[in-house]
């Protein structure tokens, strides 16, 4: 049973393709989406695999239970945390939820771009954060279609308009999302060290209606046409013209990281560096690089994300 649950946020530094396979629609290689909402996501299995690969490649100094991680212990620790690479001797002590989209970047007439979200996303975020002990408070009325909620002066045109892509929205009544008495953007900015992100997150978040948000995340992703040139003819090789969808750079997502005590027999557990759920979570927070690659087209520089690890530190959980 998982005893620790922590949020892991990440920001796409480059466009990200977590693919769902080939499709008969307009886009040949679409991204993964929730079935019932069509909002972009990354399957927990895809996310776990990318994270495991990143952890395996990083050298780390880690101490727990009066033992220090040595080079030849690294593979064993990864197996305890993520599960054995071969066979099924025991389960891994780490679990990962699907990565959900929290903020989606959209071109703005003023301010270059804005991050958009919607009540459906924020309500799900509230429920997910409650599992980690973080309380999200939502008050006010949801925006109607063609209306929006924002405090940003950078995006505003005139007194009460903003323009995203080619669509104008009227700034409407209040809809407040707070965490620890801070607005969502201000709270997120506290987790990030980069000056640009801190400033822009504080100001340039826009809450749209659920329907308007759905339109943007379906119609404003990046779709790139790929070709393969035949070296002999200098023309496109037959059957090698296809389109591929990407979640745009600057997208902000989150996943829940879950930890349990390691799955070993008691006599073996006493000799292991990782034993408790706290050991496992703290090892993960230490071993996870600040920048990792997720999804396809790694050789094209796609899928590079910056992770926010400041909320991963674990504490003992009382059984009472």
XYZ file of C-alpha atoms in Angstrom:
320
model
C 0.000 0.000 0.000
C 1.289 3.455 -0.874
C 1.997 5.618 2.172
C 3.438 8.700 0.465
C 1.870 10.838 -2.241
C 3.697 13.873 -3.626
C 3.112 16.137 -6.636
C 5.725 16.372 -9.360
C 5.307 19.342 -11.704
C 7.158 19.728 -14.970
C 7.477 22.350 -17.687
C 8.001 21.440 -21.337
C 11.183 23.117 -22.565
C 10.624 21.729 -26.074
C 7.524 20.311 -27.816
C 6.573 16.893 -26.450
C 5.160 13.897 -28.305
C 3.750 11.197 -26.047
C 2.178 9.222 -28.845
C -0.937 7.092 -28.947
C 0.056 5.216 -32.116
C -1.027 5.769 -35.694
C -4.508 7.124 -36.382
C -6.936 7.389 -39.285
C -7.772 11.031 -38.478
C -6.247 14.223 -39.835
C -3.050 13.718 -37.789
C -1.166 10.487 -38.476
C 0.604 10.381 -35.094
C -1.549 12.100 -32.437
C -0.650 12.631 -28.792
C -2.227 10.786 -25.870
C -5.520 12.222 -24.628
C -8.106 11.469 -21.986
C -10.924 9.508 -23.573
C -13.790 11.387 -21.893
C -12.443 14.961 -22.183
C -9.888 14.786 -25.042
C -7.500 16.817 -22.850
C -3.813 15.926 -23.435
C -2.150 13.586 -20.944
C 0.835 11.265 -20.592
C 0.085 7.686 -19.592
C 1.527 6.701 -16.227
C 3.442 3.834 -17.853
C 5.053 6.181 -20.408
C 5.941 8.687 -17.705
C 7.352 6.028 -15.371
C 9.533 4.610 -18.141
C 10.998 8.018 -18.993
C 11.637 8.802 -15.333
C 13.271 5.425 -14.718
C 15.642 5.912 -17.644
C 16.633 9.345 -16.316
C 17.258 7.996 -12.801
C 19.353 5.115 -14.154
C 21.657 7.540 -15.947
C 22.331 9.901 -13.030
C 25.099 9.404 -10.472
C 23.875 10.296 -6.987
C 25.082 10.589 -3.411
C 22.435 9.158 -1.096
C 22.451 7.896 2.485
C 19.696 6.091 4.390
C 19.574 3.669 7.327
C 23.254 4.396 8.068
C 24.229 3.131 4.623
C 25.680 5.112 1.733
C 24.779 4.329 -1.853
C 27.735 2.858 -3.709
C 28.147 2.556 -7.456
C 27.392 -1.159 -7.454
C 24.250 -0.552 -5.321
C 22.675 1.813 -7.844
C 21.086 -0.871 -10.022
C 19.654 -2.564 -6.922
C 18.121 0.712 -5.677
C 16.547 1.403 -9.062
C 15.064 -2.110 -9.048
C 13.656 -1.616 -5.543
C 12.117 1.725 -6.499
C 10.833 0.926 -9.997
C 10.699 -2.865 -10.071
C 13.135 -5.419 -11.540
C 14.009 -4.893 -15.178
C 13.789 -8.623 -15.858
C 11.394 -10.988 -14.136
C 8.790 -10.342 -11.466
C 10.600 -11.076 -8.205
C 8.877 -8.124 -6.533
C 6.921 -4.984 -7.371
C 8.485 -1.539 -7.433
C 7.931 0.732 -4.442
C 7.185 3.785 -6.616
C 3.961 4.469 -8.475
C 3.038 7.236 -10.917
C -0.328 8.606 -11.960
C -1.030 9.767 -15.494
C 0.535 13.177 -16.058
C -2.271 15.725 -16.424
C -2.208 19.074 -18.187
C -2.571 22.028 -15.805
C -1.643 25.061 -17.924
C -1.623 25.207 -21.725
C 0.256 27.993 -23.592
C -1.692 29.959 -26.193
C -0.517 32.813 -28.422
C -1.725 36.223 -27.228
C -1.959 39.509 -29.125
C -0.366 41.164 -26.080
C 2.172 39.568 -23.765
C 3.347 37.032 -26.427
C 1.487 34.111 -24.849
C -0.753 33.236 -21.932
C -1.322 30.023 -20.010
C -4.933 28.883 -20.162
C -6.797 26.467 -17.933
C -10.447 25.803 -17.048
C -12.711 24.826 -14.112
C -12.709 21.131 -15.096
C -8.910 21.000 -14.977
C -8.773 22.994 -11.744
C -11.348 20.808 -9.984
C -9.354 17.716 -10.931
C -6.194 19.457 -9.741
C -7.922 20.198 -6.430
C -8.853 16.528 -5.968
C -5.386 15.321 -6.916
C -3.650 17.757 -4.581
C -5.893 16.687 -1.693
C -4.259 13.249 -1.950
C -0.900 14.889 -1.232
C -2.110 16.967 1.720
C -2.224 20.223 -0.264
C -5.502 22.151 0.034
C -6.719 23.990 -3.062
C -9.604 26.418 -2.519
C -11.863 27.423 -5.420
C -14.469 30.170 -5.097
C -16.590 32.269 -7.463
C -18.521 31.670 -10.671
C -17.173 29.720 -13.626
C -16.580 31.809 -16.770
C -19.100 31.461 -19.583
C -18.197 30.832 -23.201
C -16.249 33.745 -24.757
C -15.529 35.079 -21.253
C -12.397 34.610 -19.178
C -10.926 35.273 -15.758
C -7.517 36.916 -15.463
C -5.780 39.538 -13.383
C -3.121 40.122 -16.029
C -2.503 43.648 -17.261
C 0.099 42.329 -19.730
C -2.564 40.579 -21.814
C -5.367 43.113 -21.607
C -6.542 45.118 -24.616
C -8.618 48.135 -23.640
C -10.564 47.784 -20.416
C -11.917 44.245 -20.542
C -10.645 42.255 -23.544
C -7.884 39.797 -24.311
C -7.187 38.126 -27.665
C -5.879 34.539 -27.743
C -4.977 33.225 -31.197
C -7.671 35.052 -33.242
C -10.392 34.866 -30.600
C -11.459 37.748 -28.359
C -12.545 37.090 -24.773
C -14.262 39.420 -22.341
C -12.787 39.498 -18.855
C -15.578 38.485 -16.507
C -16.378 38.003 -12.837
C -14.100 36.559 -10.211
C -13.132 32.869 -10.033
C -10.372 32.440 -7.483
C -8.033 29.483 -7.044
C -5.837 29.714 -3.953
C -3.291 27.477 -2.223
C -1.888 28.489 1.170
C -3.624 31.867 0.760
C -1.775 32.469 -2.514
C -3.241 32.641 -6.006
C -2.434 29.619 -8.177
C 0.152 31.485 -10.241
C 1.881 32.961 -7.201
C 1.972 29.532 -5.510
C 3.446 27.851 -8.590
C 6.000 30.627 -9.008
C 7.329 29.928 -5.499
C 8.311 26.434 -6.644
C 10.349 27.688 -9.605
C 13.744 29.370 -9.504
C 13.916 30.802 -13.033
C 13.127 34.531 -13.011
C 11.148 34.526 -16.276
C 8.860 31.721 -15.135
C 8.338 33.252 -11.688
C 7.235 36.592 -13.087
C 5.053 35.320 -15.933
C 3.309 32.632 -13.868
C 2.333 35.248 -11.322
C 0.504 37.357 -13.905
C -0.370 35.597 -17.151
C -2.771 32.760 -16.290
C -6.211 32.869 -17.929
C -9.190 30.752 -16.844
C -11.536 29.929 -19.730
C -14.792 28.017 -19.906
C -14.439 24.246 -20.215
C -15.593 24.305 -23.842
C -13.215 27.095 -24.875
C -10.299 25.338 -23.172
C -11.198 22.090 -24.925
C -11.116 23.882 -28.285
C -7.629 25.263 -27.645
C -6.079 21.979 -26.481
C -7.545 20.218 -29.519
C -6.882 22.867 -32.166
C -3.771 24.717 -30.936
C -1.287 21.901 -30.429
C 1.703 21.813 -32.778
C 1.242 19.602 -35.842
C 4.411 19.061 -37.863
C 4.655 17.478 -41.299
C 7.553 15.030 -41.549
C 9.141 13.671 -44.727
C 11.960 11.330 -45.684
C 14.031 12.208 -48.743
C 15.245 9.442 -51.045
C 19.005 10.001 -51.408
C 19.015 8.650 -54.954
C 16.179 10.764 -56.361
C 16.240 13.780 -54.047
C 12.460 13.552 -53.697
C 10.133 12.388 -50.945
C 10.301 8.637 -50.465
C 7.023 6.852 -51.148
C 4.932 6.454 -48.002
C 7.259 8.656 -45.947
C 5.086 11.776 -45.668
C 3.247 11.985 -42.351
C 2.040 14.435 -39.713
C 2.924 14.334 -36.024
C 1.296 16.148 -33.098
C 3.169 17.757 -30.193
C 2.202 19.350 -26.924
C 3.747 22.842 -27.235
C 6.746 24.097 -25.308
C 5.823 25.975 -22.103
C 3.025 23.489 -21.292
C 2.867 22.765 -17.553
C 1.825 19.311 -16.341
C 1.860 17.354 -13.106
C 1.845 13.762 -11.919
C 1.396 12.185 -8.501
C 4.382 10.196 -7.252
C 3.395 7.433 -4.827
C 5.748 5.519 -2.536
C 5.439 2.422 -0.363
C 7.975 0.457 1.707
C 10.149 -1.771 -0.493
C 8.809 -5.218 -1.318
C 11.447 -7.489 0.216
C 11.475 -10.202 2.831
C 12.261 -8.844 6.296
C 15.737 -10.400 6.419
C 16.634 -8.895 3.022
C 15.033 -5.543 3.824
C 17.322 -5.004 6.833
C 20.361 -5.141 4.542
C 18.917 -2.790 1.915
C 19.633 0.940 1.715
C 16.002 1.585 0.806
C 13.536 0.187 3.322
C 10.665 2.538 4.161
C 8.383 4.652 1.981
C 10.298 7.708 3.203
C 13.585 6.196 2.001
C 12.072 5.465 -1.400
C 10.589 8.936 -1.915
C 13.721 10.742 -0.738
C 15.900 8.548 -2.954
C 13.682 9.408 -5.915
C 13.854 13.139 -5.137
C 17.660 12.897 -4.995
C 18.160 10.650 -8.018
C 15.769 12.395 -10.424
C 17.643 14.881 -12.674
C 16.343 18.431 -13.002
C 15.925 17.975 -16.762
C 14.656 14.767 -18.368
C 13.385 13.610 -21.759
C 9.863 12.232 -22.228
C 8.214 10.781 -25.319
C 9.354 10.330 -28.890
C 11.783 12.135 -31.210
C 14.533 12.416 -28.593
C 17.138 12.718 -31.365
C 15.286 15.794 -32.651
C 15.456 17.509 -29.267
C 11.786 16.933 -28.498
C 10.324 16.113 -25.108
C 12.866 17.912 -22.939
C 11.171 18.906 -19.682
C 12.295 20.666 -16.517
C 10.978 19.018 -13.363
C 10.061 20.776 -10.121
C 11.203 18.553 -7.230
C 10.730 20.893 -4.276
C 7.554 19.139 -3.052
C 8.938 15.591 -3.195
C 10.673 15.492 0.200
C 8.972 12.828 2.330
C 8.205 12.619 6.043
C 7.162 9.757 8.280
C 3.408 9.120 8.136
C 1.649 8.178 11.357
C -0.499 5.038 11.216
C -2.929 6.656 13.618
